[in-house]
Coordinates of C-alpha atoms in Angstrom, one line a residue:
M277 CA -0.5 20.3 49.5
T278 CA 0.5 23.8 49.6
A279 CA 4.8 23.1 49.1
L280 CA 3.6 20.4 46.8
A281 CA 2.4 22.9 45.0
S282 CA 4.7 25.5 45.1
V283 CA 7.4 22.8 43.7
L284 CA 5.2 21.5 40.9
R285 CA 4.6 25.0 39.7
A286 CA 8.4 25.7 39.9
L287 CA 8.9 22.9 37.6
A288 CA 6.1 23.6 35.5
V289 CA 8.1 27.2 34.8
T290 CA 11.6 25.7 34.6
T291 CA 10.7 23.0 32.0
A292 CA 8.3 25.7 30.1
A293 CA 12.1 27.7 30.4
G294 CA 14.0 25.7 28.9
L295 CA 11.7 24.5 25.6
L296 CA 11.5 28.5 25.2
A297 CA 15.3 28.4 24.9
V298 CA 16.1 25.0 22.9
T299 CA 12.6 26.3 21.0
G300 CA 14.6 30.0 20.6
A301 CA 17.9 27.9 19.4
V302 CA 16.1 26.5 16.4
A303 CA 14.5 29.3 15.4
A304 CA 18.0 31.4 15.7
S305 CA 20.0 28.7 13.7
P306 CA 20.0 29.3 9.9
P307 CA 17.4 27.4 7.2
A308 CA 18.9 24.8 5.4
A309 CA 20.6 25.9 2.6
S310 CA 18.5 24.8 -0.5
A311 CA 19.3 23.5 -4.1
A312 CA 20.3 25.4 -6.6
P313 CA 17.5 26.0 -9.7
E314 CA 18.0 23.8 -12.9
P315 CA 19.2 25.8 -15.4
K316 CA 16.6 26.5 -18.5
A317 CA 17.2 27.5 -22.0
P318 CA 17.5 30.4 -22.5
R319 CA 14.1 32.5 -25.3
E320 CA 15.9 30.7 -28.3
F321 CA 15.1 27.6 -27.5
V322 CA 11.7 25.8 -28.3
A323 CA 10.3 21.8 -27.9
L324 CA 10.4 20.6 -31.2
A325 CA 6.5 18.9 -31.1
S326 CA 6.0 22.8 -30.9
V327 CA 7.1 23.5 -34.6
D328 CA 6.5 20.4 -35.7
R329 CA 4.1 17.5 -34.7
T330 CA 5.0 15.1 -37.6
I331 CA 8.6 14.8 -37.1
L332 CA 8.9 11.6 -35.8
Q333 CA 11.2 11.0 -31.9
E334 CA 13.3 8.4 -31.0
I335 CA 16.0 9.6 -28.6
R336 CA 17.8 7.3 -27.9
Y337 CA 19.7 8.7 -25.2
S338 CA 17.1 8.9 -22.7
T339 CA 17.1 4.8 -23.0
P340 CA 19.7 2.3 -22.7
H341 CA 19.8 1.6 -26.3
N342 CA 22.7 3.5 -27.2
F343 CA 26.7 2.5 -27.0
T344 CA 27.1 3.9 -23.3
G345 CA 24.2 1.0 -22.3
V346 CA 21.9 3.2 -20.0
P347 CA 20.0 6.3 -20.0
V348 CA 22.3 9.4 -20.4
D349 CA 23.2 12.2 -17.8
G350 CA 20.4 15.0 -18.3
Y351 CA 17.8 13.3 -20.9
R352 CA 15.0 13.5 -18.0
Q353 CA 12.5 13.0 -21.0
P354 CA 12.8 11.9 -24.9
L355 CA 12.8 15.0 -26.1
C356 CA 13.5 17.0 -28.8
I357 CA 14.8 20.4 -28.4
L358 CA 16.2 22.9 -30.7
T359 CA 16.7 26.7 -30.9
R360 CA 13.9 27.6 -33.1
P361 CA 15.4 28.6 -36.1
A362 CA 16.8 25.3 -36.8
A363 CA 13.7 23.9 -35.6
E364 CA 11.7 25.8 -38.4
A365 CA 14.1 25.1 -41.0
L366 CA 14.1 21.2 -40.3
H367 CA 10.3 21.5 -40.3
R368 CA 10.5 23.2 -44.0
A369 CA 12.7 20.2 -45.0
Q370 CA 9.7 17.5 -43.3
V371 CA 6.8 19.5 -45.6
R372 CA 8.7 18.0 -49.2
L373 CA 9.8 15.1 -47.9
L374 CA 6.2 14.3 -46.3
A375 CA 5.1 15.2 -50.3
R376 CA 7.3 12.1 -51.6
G377 CA 6.3 10.1 -48.7
Y378 CA 9.2 10.3 -46.3
T379 CA 8.9 11.4 -42.9
L380 CA 12.2 12.7 -41.1
K381 CA 13.2 11.0 -37.7
V382 CA 15.2 12.6 -35.0
Y383 CA 17.8 10.4 -32.9
D384 CA 18.9 13.5 -30.8
C385 CA 18.7 17.5 -31.1
Y386 CA 20.4 19.8 -28.1
R387 CA 22.1 17.5 -25.4
P388 CA 23.3 18.9 -22.3
Q389 CA 26.9 19.2 -21.6
R390 CA 26.5 16.9 -18.8
A391 CA 25.7 14.0 -21.4
V392 CA 28.7 14.6 -23.0
D393 CA 30.8 14.2 -19.9
H394 CA 28.6 11.3 -18.9
F395 CA 30.0 9.8 -22.3
V396 CA 33.7 11.1 -22.1
R397 CA 33.6 9.0 -18.4
W398 CA 32.0 5.9 -20.0
A399 CA 35.4 6.4 -22.4
K400 CA 37.8 6.0 -19.9
D401 CA 36.0 3.3 -18.3
L402 CA 38.0 0.6 -20.8
P403 CA 36.9 -2.3 -19.2
D404 CA 32.9 -1.5 -19.2
E405 CA 32.3 -2.5 -23.3
R406 CA 29.2 -3.7 -22.5
M407 CA 27.3 -2.8 -26.0
K408 CA 30.8 -3.0 -28.0
K409 CA 29.4 -6.0 -30.8
E410 CA 26.2 -3.3 -31.7
F411 CA 28.2 0.0 -31.7
Y412 CA 32.1 -0.1 -31.8
P413 CA 32.5 -4.0 -33.0
L414 CA 35.5 -2.8 -34.9
V415 CA 37.3 0.0 -32.4
D416 CA 39.3 -0.7 -29.4
K417 CA 37.9 1.6 -27.1
S418 CA 40.9 3.0 -25.8
R419 CA 41.2 4.8 -29.5
L420 CA 37.8 6.5 -29.0
F421 CA 39.3 9.7 -28.4
A422 CA 41.9 9.7 -30.7
D423 CA 39.8 8.0 -33.9
G424 CA 37.6 11.4 -32.9
Y425 CA 34.5 9.3 -31.9
I426 CA 34.0 10.7 -28.5
A427 CA 35.1 14.6 -27.5
E428 CA 35.0 16.8 -25.1
K429 CA 32.6 18.9 -26.3
S430 CA 29.5 18.7 -29.1
G431 CA 27.8 20.6 -31.5
H432 CA 25.1 19.3 -29.9
S433 CA 25.4 21.4 -26.9
R434 CA 25.5 24.9 -28.8
G435 CA 21.7 23.7 -29.9
S436 CA 21.5 23.7 -33.9
T437 CA 22.5 20.5 -34.5
V438 CA 20.4 17.1 -34.8
D439 CA 20.8 13.5 -35.0
V440 CA 18.3 12.5 -38.4
T441 CA 17.0 10.2 -40.7
I442 CA 14.0 9.6 -42.9
V443 CA 10.9 6.8 -42.6
R444 CA 8.9 5.9 -45.2
L445 CA 5.8 6.5 -44.8
P446 CA 3.1 4.8 -43.1
A447 CA 5.5 4.7 -40.0
V448 CA 5.8 1.2 -38.0
P449 CA 7.1 1.5 -34.6
T450 CA 10.3 0.4 -33.6
R451 CA 9.9 -1.7 -31.1
A452 CA 11.7 -1.3 -27.6
Y453 CA 15.4 -2.7 -26.6
V454 CA 15.1 -4.9 -24.1
P455 CA 18.9 -4.7 -21.8
G456 CA 20.7 -8.2 -22.1
E457 CA 19.3 -8.7 -26.0
P458 CA 22.3 -10.3 -27.9
L459 CA 23.5 -7.9 -29.7
T460 CA 24.3 -7.4 -33.6
E461 CA 27.0 -5.4 -35.8
C462 CA 25.4 -2.3 -36.0
Y463 CA 27.1 -2.5 -39.9
A464 CA 25.0 -5.7 -40.5
P465 CA 22.5 -5.8 -43.1
R466 CA 19.0 -4.5 -42.4
A467 CA 17.7 -7.7 -42.0
E468 CA 20.2 -8.6 -39.1
R469 CA 20.5 -5.3 -37.1
F470 CA 18.9 -3.7 -34.4
P471 CA 15.2 -3.1 -36.0
D472 CA 14.9 0.3 -36.9
N473 CA 12.0 1.8 -39.3
S474 CA 14.5 3.9 -40.9
V475 CA 15.3 3.2 -44.0
D476 CA 18.2 1.5 -45.1
M477 CA 21.3 3.5 -44.6
G478 CA 23.7 1.3 -44.6
T479 CA 24.5 1.6 -40.9
G480 CA 22.3 1.7 -38.0
Y481 CA 22.7 5.0 -36.2
D482 CA 25.7 6.0 -34.4
C483 CA 27.5 3.5 -35.4
F484 CA 31.5 4.0 -35.2
D485 CA 32.5 2.8 -38.5
T486 CA 34.2 4.3 -41.8
L487 CA 30.7 2.8 -42.8
S488 CA 29.2 5.6 -41.3
H489 CA 31.1 8.2 -43.4
T490 CA 28.5 9.9 -45.6
A491 CA 30.0 9.4 -48.9
D492 CA 31.9 6.2 -48.3
P493 CA 32.9 4.4 -51.8
R494 CA 31.3 0.8 -50.3
I495 CA 27.9 2.4 -49.8
G496 CA 25.9 2.0 -53.1
G497 CA 22.6 1.5 -54.6
A498 CA 19.8 2.1 -52.3
Q499 CA 21.7 2.7 -49.4
R500 CA 23.5 5.3 -51.0
A501 CA 20.0 7.0 -52.5
H502 CA 18.7 7.2 -49.8
R503 CA 21.7 9.5 -47.4
Q504 CA 21.6 11.3 -50.6
L505 CA 17.4 12.3 -50.0
L506 CA 18.5 12.7 -46.6
G507 CA 21.2 14.8 -47.5
N508 CA 19.9 16.9 -50.3
A509 CA 16.4 17.4 -48.0
L510 CA 18.1 19.3 -45.4
A511 CA 21.0 20.9 -47.6
E512 CA 18.2 22.8 -49.1
Q513 CA 17.7 24.2 -45.7
G514 CA 20.7 25.4 -45.0
F515 CA 22.1 22.3 -42.6
V516 CA 25.8 20.9 -43.4
N517 CA 26.5 17.6 -43.0
L518 CA 29.5 16.0 -40.9
P519 CA 30.9 14.0 -43.4
E520 CA 31.4 11.0 -40.8
E521 CA 28.6 10.3 -39.9
W522 CA 25.4 10.2 -42.1
W523 CA 22.9 10.8 -39.7
H524 CA 24.6 14.7 -38.5
F525 CA 24.0 17.7 -39.8
T526 CA 24.3 21.2 -38.5
F527 CA 22.0 24.5 -39.1
G528 CA 23.6 27.5 -40.0
P529 CA 23.9 30.3 -38.7
E530 CA 24.0 29.2 -35.6
P531 CA 22.4 31.1 -33.3
F532 CA 25.0 29.9 -30.4
P533 CA 28.3 29.6 -32.2
G534 CA 30.1 29.5 -28.9
T535 CA 28.2 28.6 -26.1
F536 CA 28.3 25.1 -25.1
F537 CA 24.7 24.9 -22.5
D538 CA 23.7 22.4 -19.4
F539 CA 20.2 22.6 -19.4
P540 CA 18.3 19.6 -18.8
V541 CA 16.5 17.8 -22.0
A542 CA 12.9 18.4 -20.3
R543 CA 9.5 19.6 -21.1
R544 CA 9.9 22.1 -17.9
S545 CA 13.7 23.7 -19.4
V546 CA 11.4 25.0 -22.7
A547 CA 7.9 25.6 -20.4
G548 CA 5.4 27.6 -22.7
R549 CA 7.4 27.9 -25.9

């Protein structure tokens, strides 16, 4: 019995020593590298809703209803983020439009560089034409770079550019896009193209067509009047229109004229502002 007890005691000591060795080895191992924290917006950026809650937001790139057909990289939430000067200028335009029975609606605001990179990858993937019929029906996808529809940098990434339209009040909600549903050309008559509560601007948003040029002579009547109403309201507050896109405006002077940011579109990026 004594001999057996001695053997068992020795076995227990040996096992304990082995466990301590293993535990020590684990403890001595370097900790796993943690993921790098997401970049946050500089303090000059704000959520538009913190400046003006009345401006409608339909952030298309957070949904599959855009020219890529999928939610775009970097759009974590359907949120408009802008530099504070741009947001405050948009608010001033909104006050004037509300008095006339209209409201602004933004489709896109700050755009992270990773989203622009997504556009570039998509444009190089020539077989992917799932959204061609609506957004670029007359443009060969191989021409998107040459024709200026896609570029490797975007003014949106500097934080003072906005894609915007106007909606007559009271605003009727726009129905959700259903992936795979039949598409209609973005330049089709308003009653035929995808429904949008925006006033008729002659084309839908992000329409890759010369009819989207702000001053295209083929656009007349109420459509031209609507473009002028939008353009004048924003120009009075310091925004400059991109002539090739009736919806695209940049506020000047920009706080970050040479910086292209890549923080995600998310509330946490501008938390507390």
